[in-house]
Amino acid sequence: MSAPKAPVNPNLKIMAGALVCEDCELIGDITIGARTVIHPKARIIAEAGPIIIGEFNIIEELVTITNKSSTDANSGKVLIIGNNNVFEVGCHVEAIRIGDHNVIESKAKVGSKVEISNGCIVGCGCILNMNEALPENTVVYGDKCERRIQRERPPAQMLQIDFLTRILPNYHYLMKPNLNVNVRAPVKK
């Protein structure tokens, strides 16, 4: 029995050390950084421009990340996702830019006019669709999307990434990396 083959995307760049399950949907010009884990059934769609995903990110099942233009002026813009971010099950993200050390929790929705800085948490089921830039270490929570500032940013998920890189290959077919770049250790801040 041979492994099922995902459709070939000539614009897909996977860095060495990244773990990308074949059972995910990757459309358009996408770059996936080293040690990033993309679970099965995740969808990443670069419709209006490229998507660059940094290192040490976790993108869980049923997550949708889209670079979608809300106007023609947005067309061709690059969606840059920083390092050490976690996108939990079923969240939907169309943000302009996402910094480092953020957590987008389950079923949260981030619209195409939102910019997320560093160390932010968007809580379960919260919907952000106004034109705004979240300040560093902002926590959005509750059914009214209340906000507060936390003292420290969320920690990097290195133990979770190590666990997933050992377990996922036992149960899923993986895409092969096509870019060889030295994997560097994360910087602790």
Coordinates of N, CA and C in Angstrom, one line a residue:
M1 N 0.8 -1.2 0.0 CA 0.0 0.0 0.0 C 0.9 1.2 0.0
S2 N 0.7 2.1 -0.9 CA 1.5 3.3 -1.0 C 0.7 4.5 -0.2
A3 N 1.5 5.4 0.2 CA 1.0 6.6 0.9 C 0.1 7.4 0.0
P4 N -1.0 8.0 0.5 CA -1.8 8.9 -0.4 C -1.0 10.1 -0.6
K5 N -1.1 10.7 -1.8 CA -0.3 11.9 -2.2 C -1.2 13.1 -2.2
A6 N -0.8 14.1 -1.5 CA -1.5 15.4 -1.5 C -1.3 16.1 -2.9
P7 N -2.3 16.9 -3.3 CA -2.1 17.6 -4.5 C -0.8 18.5 -4.5
V8 N -0.1 18.5 -5.6 CA 1.2 19.2 -5.6 C 0.9 20.7 -5.7
N9 N 1.4 21.5 -4.8 CA 1.3 22.9 -4.7 C 2.7 23.5 -5.0
P10 N 3.0 24.0 -6.2 CA 4.3 24.5 -6.5 C 4.8 25.7 -5.7
N11 N 3.8 26.4 -5.1 CA 4.1 27.6 -4.3 C 4.3 27.3 -2.8
L12 N 4.2 26.0 -2.4 CA 4.3 25.6 -1.0 C 5.8 25.4 -0.6
K13 N 6.3 26.1 0.4 CA 7.6 26.0 0.9 C 7.6 25.5 2.3
I14 N 8.2 24.3 2.6 CA 8.2 23.7 3.9 C 9.6 23.6 4.4
M15 N 10.0 24.3 5.5 CA 11.3 24.3 6.0 C 11.6 23.0 6.6
A16 N 12.9 22.6 6.7 CA 13.3 21.4 7.3 C 13.0 21.5 8.8
G17 N 12.5 20.4 9.3 CA 12.1 20.4 10.7 C 10.6 20.6 11.0
A18 N 9.9 21.2 10.0 CA 8.5 21.4 10.1 C 7.7 20.1 9.9
L19 N 6.6 20.0 10.6 CA 5.8 18.7 10.5 C 4.4 19.1 10.0
V20 N 4.1 18.7 8.7 CA 2.9 19.1 8.0 C 2.2 17.8 7.6
C21 N 1.0 17.6 8.2 CA 0.2 16.4 7.8 C -0.3 16.6 6.4
E22 N -0.3 15.5 5.6 CA -0.8 15.5 4.3 C -2.3 15.8 4.2
D23 N -3.0 15.4 5.3 CA -4.5 15.6 5.3 C -4.9 17.0 5.7
C24 N -4.1 18.0 5.2 CA -4.5 19.4 5.4 C -4.6 20.1 4.1
E25 N -5.3 21.2 4.0 CA -5.5 21.9 2.8 C -4.6 23.2 2.7
L26 N -3.6 23.2 1.8 CA -2.7 24.3 1.7 C -2.8 24.8 0.2
I27 N -3.4 26.0 0.1 CA -3.7 26.6 -1.2 C -2.9 27.9 -1.4
G28 N -2.2 28.1 -2.4 CA -1.5 29.4 -2.7 C -0.1 29.4 -2.3
D29 N 0.5 30.6 -2.2 CA 1.9 30.8 -1.9 C 2.1 30.8 -0.4
I30 N 2.5 29.7 0.2 CA 2.6 29.5 1.6 C 4.1 29.1 2.0
T31 N 4.6 29.7 3.0 CA 5.9 29.3 3.5 C 5.7 28.9 5.0
I32 N 6.2 27.7 5.3 CA 6.0 27.2 6.7 C 7.4 27.0 7.3
G33 N 7.6 27.7 8.5 CA 8.9 27.7 9.2 C 9.2 26.5 9.9
A34 N 10.5 26.4 10.3 CA 11.0 25.2 10.9 C 10.3 25.0 12.3
R35 N 10.1 23.7 12.6 CA 9.5 23.2 13.8 C 8.1 23.7 14.0
T36 N 7.4 24.1 12.9 CA 6.0 24.4 13.0 C 5.2 23.1 12.7
V37 N 4.1 22.9 13.5 CA 3.3 21.7 13.4 C 2.0 22.0 12.8
I38 N 1.6 21.4 11.7 CA 0.2 21.6 11.2 C -0.5 20.3 11.2
H39 N -1.6 20.3 11.9 CA -2.4 19.1 12.1 C -3.2 18.7 10.9
P40 N -3.8 17.5 10.9 CA -4.7 17.2 9.8 C -5.9 18.0 9.8
K41 N -6.5 18.2 8.7 CA -7.8 19.0 8.5 C -7.6 20.5 8.7
A42 N -6.4 21.0 8.9 CA -6.2 22.4 9.0 C -6.3 23.0 7.5
R43 N -6.7 24.2 7.4 CA -6.8 24.9 6.1 C -6.1 26.2 6.1
I44 N -5.1 26.3 5.2 CA -4.4 27.6 5.0 C -4.5 28.0 3.6
I45 N -5.1 29.2 3.4 CA -5.5 29.6 2.0 C -4.9 31.0 1.8
A46 N -3.9 31.0 0.9 CA -3.3 32.3 0.5 C -4.0 32.8 -0.8
E47 N -5.2 33.4 -0.6 CA -6.0 33.9 -1.7 C -5.6 35.2 -2.3
A48 N -5.4 36.2 -1.4 CA -5.1 37.6 -1.8 C -3.6 37.9 -1.9
G49 N -2.8 37.0 -1.3 CA -1.3 37.2 -1.3 C -0.7 36.1 -0.5
P50 N 0.6 36.1 -0.4 CA 1.4 35.0 0.3 C 1.1 35.0 1.8
I51 N 1.3 33.8 2.4 CA 1.3 33.6 3.8 C 2.6 33.1 4.2
I52 N 3.2 33.8 5.2 CA 4.5 33.3 5.7 C 4.3 33.0 7.2
I53 N 4.5 31.7 7.5 CA 4.3 31.2 8.9 C 5.7 31.0 9.5
G54 N 5.9 31.6 10.7 CA 7.2 31.5 11.3 C 7.6 30.2 11.9
E55 N 8.5 30.2 12.9 CA 8.9 28.9 13.5 C 8.2 28.6 14.8
F56 N 8.1 27.3 15.1 CA 7.6 26.9 16.4 C 6.2 27.2 16.6
N57 N 5.3 27.2 15.6 CA 3.9 27.4 15.7 C 3.2 26.1 15.7
I58 N 2.0 26.1 16.3 CA 1.1 24.9 16.3 C -0.2 25.3 15.7
I59 N -0.6 24.6 14.6 CA -1.9 24.9 14.0 C -2.7 23.6 14.1
E60 N -3.7 23.6 14.9 CA -4.4 22.4 15.2 C -5.5 22.1 14.2
E61 N -6.3 21.0 14.4 CA -7.3 20.5 13.6 C -8.4 21.6 13.3
L62 N -8.9 21.6 12.1 CA -10.0 22.5 11.7 C -9.8 24.0 11.8
V63 N -8.5 24.3 11.9 CA -8.1 25.8 11.9 C -8.2 26.2 10.5
T64 N -8.7 27.4 10.3 CA -8.6 28.1 8.9 C -7.9 29.4 9.0
I65 N -6.8 29.5 8.3 CA -6.0 30.7 8.2 C -6.1 31.2 6.7
T66 N -6.6 32.4 6.5 CA -6.8 32.9 5.2 C -6.3 34.2 5.0
N67 N -5.5 34.4 3.9 CA -5.1 35.8 3.5 C -6.1 36.2 2.5
K68 N -7.1 36.9 2.9 CA -8.3 37.2 2.1 C -8.4 38.7 2.0
S69 N -8.6 39.2 0.9 CA -8.7 40.7 0.7 C -10.1 41.1 1.0
S70 N -10.2 42.1 1.8 CA -11.6 42.6 2.0 C -11.8 43.7 1.0
T71 N -10.8 44.3 0.4 CA -10.9 45.2 -0.7 C -9.8 44.9 -1.7
D72 N -9.8 45.5 -2.8 CA -8.8 45.4 -3.8 C -7.5 46.0 -3.4
A73 N -7.5 47.0 -2.5 CA -6.3 47.6 -1.9 C -5.5 46.6 -1.1
N74 N -6.1 45.6 -0.5 CA -5.4 44.6 0.3 C -4.8 43.5 -0.6
S75 N -5.2 43.4 -1.9 CA -4.7 42.4 -2.7 C -3.2 42.4 -2.9
G76 N -2.6 41.2 -2.7 CA -1.1 41.1 -2.8 C -0.4 41.3 -1.5
K77 N -1.0 41.7 -0.5 CA -0.4 41.9 0.8 C 0.0 40.5 1.4
V78 N 1.1 40.5 2.1 CA 1.7 39.3 2.7 C 1.1 39.2 4.1
L79 N 0.5 38.0 4.5 CA 0.1 37.8 5.9 C 1.3 37.1 6.5
I80 N 1.9 37.8 7.5 CA 3.0 37.2 8.3 C 2.6 36.8 9.6
I81 N 2.9 35.5 10.0 CA 2.6 35.0 11.3 C 3.9 34.7 11.9
G82 N 4.1 35.3 13.1 CA 5.4 35.2 13.8 C 5.7 33.8 14.3
N83 N 6.5 33.8 15.4 CA 7.0 32.5 16.0 C 6.2 32.2 17.3
N84 N 6.2 31.0 17.6 CA 5.6 30.5 18.9 C 4.2 30.8 19.1
N85 N 3.4 30.7 18.1 CA 1.9 31.0 18.2 C 1.2 29.6 18.2
V86 N 0.0 29.6 18.9 CA -0.8 28.4 18.9 C -2.2 28.8 18.4
F87 N -2.7 28.1 17.4 CA -4.0 28.2 16.8 C -4.8 27.0 17.2
E88 N -5.7 27.1 18.1 CA -6.5 26.0 18.7 C -7.6 25.5 17.8
V89 N -8.1 24.4 18.1 CA -9.1 23.7 17.2 C -10.3 24.6 16.8
G90 N -10.5 24.6 15.5 CA -11.6 25.3 14.9 C -11.6 26.8 14.9
C91 N -10.5 27.4 15.2 CA -10.4 28.9 15.1 C -10.3 29.3 13.6
H92 N -10.7 30.6 13.4 CA -10.7 31.1 12.0 C -10.0 32.4 12.0
V93 N -8.9 32.5 11.2 CA -8.1 33.7 11.3 C -7.9 34.3 9.9
E94 N -8.2 35.6 9.8 CA -7.9 36.4 8.5 C -7.1 37.6 8.8
A95 N -6.4 37.7 9.9 CA -5.8 38.9 10.4 C -4.8 39.4 9.4
I96 N -4.5 40.7 9.5 CA -3.5 41.4 8.7 C -2.1 40.9 9.0
R97 N -1.8 40.8 10.3 CA -0.5 40.4 10.8 C -0.6 39.8 12.2
I98 N 0.2 38.8 12.5 CA 0.2 38.2 13.8 C 1.6 38.1 14.3
G99 N 1.9 38.6 15.5 CA 3.2 38.7 16.0 C 3.7 37.4 16.6
D100 N 4.4 37.4 17.7 CA 4.9 36.2 18.4 C 4.2 35.9 19.7
H101 N 4.2 34.7 20.1 CA 3.7 34.2 21.4 C 2.3 34.5 21.6
N102 N 1.4 34.3 20.6 CA 0.0 34.5 20.7 C -0.7 33.2 20.8
V103 N -1.9 33.2 21.4 CA -2.8 32.0 21.4 C -4.2 32.5 20.9
I104 N -4.6 31.8 19.8 CA -6.0 32.0 19.3 C -6.7 30.7 19.7
E105 N -7.6 30.9 20.7 CA -8.3 29.7 21.3 C -9.4 29.1 20.4
S106 N -9.9 28.0 20.8 CA -11.0 27.3 20.0 C -12.1 28.1 19.7
K107 N -12.6 28.0 18.4 CA -13.7 28.7 17.8 C -13.7 30.2 17.8
A108 N -12.5 30.8 18.1 CA -12.3 32.2 18.0 C -12.3 32.6 16.5
K109 N -12.7 33.8 16.2 CA -12.7 34.3 14.9 C -12.0 35.7 14.9
V110 N -11.0 35.8 14.0 CA -10.2 37.1 13.9 C -10.4 37.6 12.5
G111 N -11.0 38.7 12.3 CA -11.3 39.3 11.0 C -10.1 39.8 10.2
S112 N -10.3 40.2 9.0 CA -9.3 40.6 8.1 C -8.8 42.1 8.4
K113 N -9.4 42.8 9.3 CA -8.9 44.1 9.6 C -8.2 44.2 10.9
V114 N -7.9 43.1 11.5 CA -7.3 43.0 12.8 C -5.8 42.7 12.7
E115 N -5.0 43.4 13.6 CA -3.6 43.1 13.7 C -3.3 42.7 15.1
I116 N -2.7 41.6 15.3 CA -2.4 41.1 16.6 C -0.9 41.2 16.9
S117 N -0.5 41.9 17.9 CA 0.9 42.2 18.2 C 1.5 40.9 18.9
N118 N 2.2 41.1 20.0 CA 2.9 39.9 20.7 C 2.2 39.6 22.0
G119 N 2.2 38.3 22.3 CA 1.7 37.9 23.7 C 0.3 38.0 23.9
C120 N -0.6 38.0 22.9 CA -2.0 38.2 23.0 C -2.7 36.8 23.1
I121 N -3.9 36.8 23.7 CA -4.7 35.7 23.8 C -6.1 36.1 23.3
V122 N -6.7 35.4 22.3 CA -8.0 35.6 21.9 C -8.8 34.4 22.4
G123 N -9.7 34.6 23.4 CA -10.4 33.5 24.1 C -11.4 32.8 23.2
C124 N -11.8 31.6 23.8 CA -12.7 30.7 23.1 C -14.0 31.5 22.6
G125 N -14.3 31.3 21.4 CA -15.5 31.9 20.8 C -15.6 33.4 20.7
C126 N -14.5 34.1 21.0 CA -14.5 35.5 20.8 C -14.4 35.9 19.3
I127 N -15.0 36.9 18.9 CA -15.0 37.4 17.5 C -14.5 38.8 17.5
L128 N -13.4 39.0 16.7 CA -12.8 40.3 16.5 C -12.9 40.6 15.0
N129 N -13.8 41.6 14.7 CA -13.9 41.9 13.2 C -13.9 43.4 13.0
M130 N -13.5 44.2 14.0 CA -13.4 45.7 13.8 C -12.0 46.0 13.3
N131 N -11.8 47.2 12.8 CA -10.5 47.6 12.3 C -9.7 48.0 13.6
E132 N -8.7 47.1 14.0 CA -8.0 47.4 15.3 C -6.7 46.7 15.3
A133 N -5.8 47.2 16.2 CA -4.5 46.6 16.4 C -4.5 46.3 17.9
L134 N -4.4 45.0 18.3 CA -4.4 44.6 19.7 C -3.0 45.0 20.3
P135 N -3.0 45.7 21.4 CA -1.7 46.0 22.1 C -1.0 44.8 22.6
E136 N 0.2 44.8 22.9 CA 1.0 43.7 23.4 C 0.3 43.1 24.7
N137 N 0.3 41.8 24.9 CA -0.1 41.1 26.1 C -1.6 41.3 26.3
T138 N -2.4 41.6 25.3 CA -3.9 41.8 25.5 C -4.5 40.4 25.6
V139 N -5.5 40.3 26.5 CA -6.3 39.1 26.6 C -7.8 39.5 26.3
V140 N -8.3 38.9 25.3 CA -9.7 39.1 24.9 C -10.5 37.9 25.4
Y141 N -11.6 38.1 26.2 CA -12.2 37.0 26.8 C -13.7 37.2 27.0
G142 N -14.5 36.2 27.2 CA -15.9 36.3 27.5 C -16.8 36.5 26.3
D143 N -18.1 36.4 26.5 CA -19.0 36.5 25.4 C -19.2 37.9 25.0
K144 N -18.7 38.9 25.7 CA -18.7 40.3 25.3 C -17.3 40.8 24.8
C145 N -16.4 39.9 24.7 CA -15.0 40.1 24.2 C -14.4 41.3 25.0
E146 N -14.5 41.1 26.3 CA -13.8 42.1 27.2 C -12.3 42.0 27.1
R147 N -11.6 43.0 27.5 CA -10.1 43.0 27.3 C -9.5 43.4 28.6
R148 N -8.3 42.8 28.8 CA -7.4 43.2 29.9 C -6.0 43.0 29.4
I149 N -5.0 43.5 30.1 CA -3.6 43.3 29.8 C -3.0 42.4 30.8
Q150 N -2.3 41.3 30.3 CA -1.7 40.4 31.2 C -0.2 40.8 31.5
R151 N 0.4 40.4 32.5 CA 1.7 40.8 32.9 C 2.8 40.1 32.0
E152 N 2.6 38.8 31.7 CA 3.6 38.1 30.9 C 2.9 37.5 29.7
R153 N 3.7 37.3 28.6 CA 3.2 36.7 27.4 C 3.0 35.2 27.6
P154 N 2.2 34.5 26.9 CA 2.0 33.0 27.0 C 3.4 32.3 26.7
P155 N 3.7 31.3 27.4 CA 4.9 30.6 27.2 C 5.0 29.8 25.9
A156 N 6.2 29.6 25.4 CA 6.3 28.8 24.2 C 5.9 27.3 24.4
Q157 N 5.4 26.7 23.5 CA 4.9 25.3 23.6 C 5.9 24.3 23.2
M158 N 7.1 24.4 23.6 CA 8.2 23.5 23.1 C 7.9 22.0 23.5
L159 N 7.5 21.7 24.7 CA 7.2 20.4 25.1 C 6.1 19.8 24.2
Q160 N 5.1 20.6 23.9 CA 4.0 20.1 23.1 C 4.5 19.8 21.6
I161 N 5.3 20.7 21.1 CA 5.9 20.5 19.8 C 6.7 19.2 19.8
D162 N 7.6 19.0 20.8 CA 8.4 17.8 20.8 C 7.5 16.5 20.9
F163 N 6.4 16.6 21.7 CA 5.5 15.5 21.8 C 4.8 15.2 20.4
L164 N 4.4 16.2 19.8 CA 3.7 16.1 18.5 C 4.6 15.6 17.4
T165 N 5.9 16.0 17.4 CA 6.8 15.5 16.4 C 7.2 14.0 16.6
R166 N 7.0 13.5 17.8 CA 7.2 12.1 18.0 C 5.9 11.3 17.7
I167 N 4.7 11.8 18.0 CA 3.5 11.1 17.9 C 2.8 11.1 16.5
L168 N 2.7 12.3 15.9 CA 2.0 12.5 14.7 C 2.5 11.6 13.5
P169 N 3.8 11.4 13.4 CA 4.2 10.5 12.3 C 3.8 9.1 12.4
N170 N 3.4 8.7 13.6 CA 2.9 7.3 13.8 C 1.5 7.1 13.3
Y171 N 0.7 8.2 13.1 CA -0.7 8.1 12.8 C -1.1 8.8 11.5
H172 N -0.2 9.6 10.9 CA -0.6 10.4 9.8 C 0.6 10.4 8.8
Y173 N 0.2 10.5 7.5 CA 1.2 10.8 6.5 C 1.7 12.2 6.5
L174 N 3.0 12.5 6.3 CA 3.5 13.8 6.4 C 4.0 14.3 5.0
M175 N 3.9 15.6 4.8 CA 4.6 16.2 3.6 C 6.1 16.3 3.9
K176 N 6.8 16.2 2.9 CA 8.3 16.3 3.0 C 8.7 17.7 2.9
P177 N 9.6 18.2 3.8 CA 10.2 19.5 3.6 C 10.9 19.7 2.3
N178 N 10.8 20.9 1.7 CA 11.5 21.1 0.4 C 12.5 22.3 0.5
L179 N 12.7 22.8 1.7 CA 13.7 23.8 1.9 C 14.6 23.4 3.1
N180 N 15.9 23.5 2.9 CA 16.8 23.1 3.9 C 17.4 24.4 4.6
V181 N 17.0 24.7 5.8 CA 17.5 25.8 6.5 C 17.9 25.3 7.9
N182 N 19.0 25.8 8.5 CA 19.4 25.4 9.8 C 18.3 25.8 10.8
V183 N 17.9 24.8 11.6 CA 16.9 25.0 12.7 C 17.6 25.6 13.9
R184 N 17.1 26.7 14.3 CA 17.8 27.4 15.5 C 16.9 27.2 16.7
A185 N 17.5 27.2 17.8 CA 16.8 27.1 19.1 C 16.0 28.4 19.3
P186 N 14.8 28.3 20.0 CA 14.1 29.5 20.3 C 14.8 30.4 21.3
V187 N 14.6 31.7 21.2 CA 15.2 32.6 22.1 C 14.3 32.8 23.2
K188 N 14.8 32.6 24.5 CA 13.9 32.9 25.6 C 14.0 34.4 26.0
K189 N 12.9 34.9 26.3 CA 12.8 36.4 26.6 C 12.3 36.5 28.0

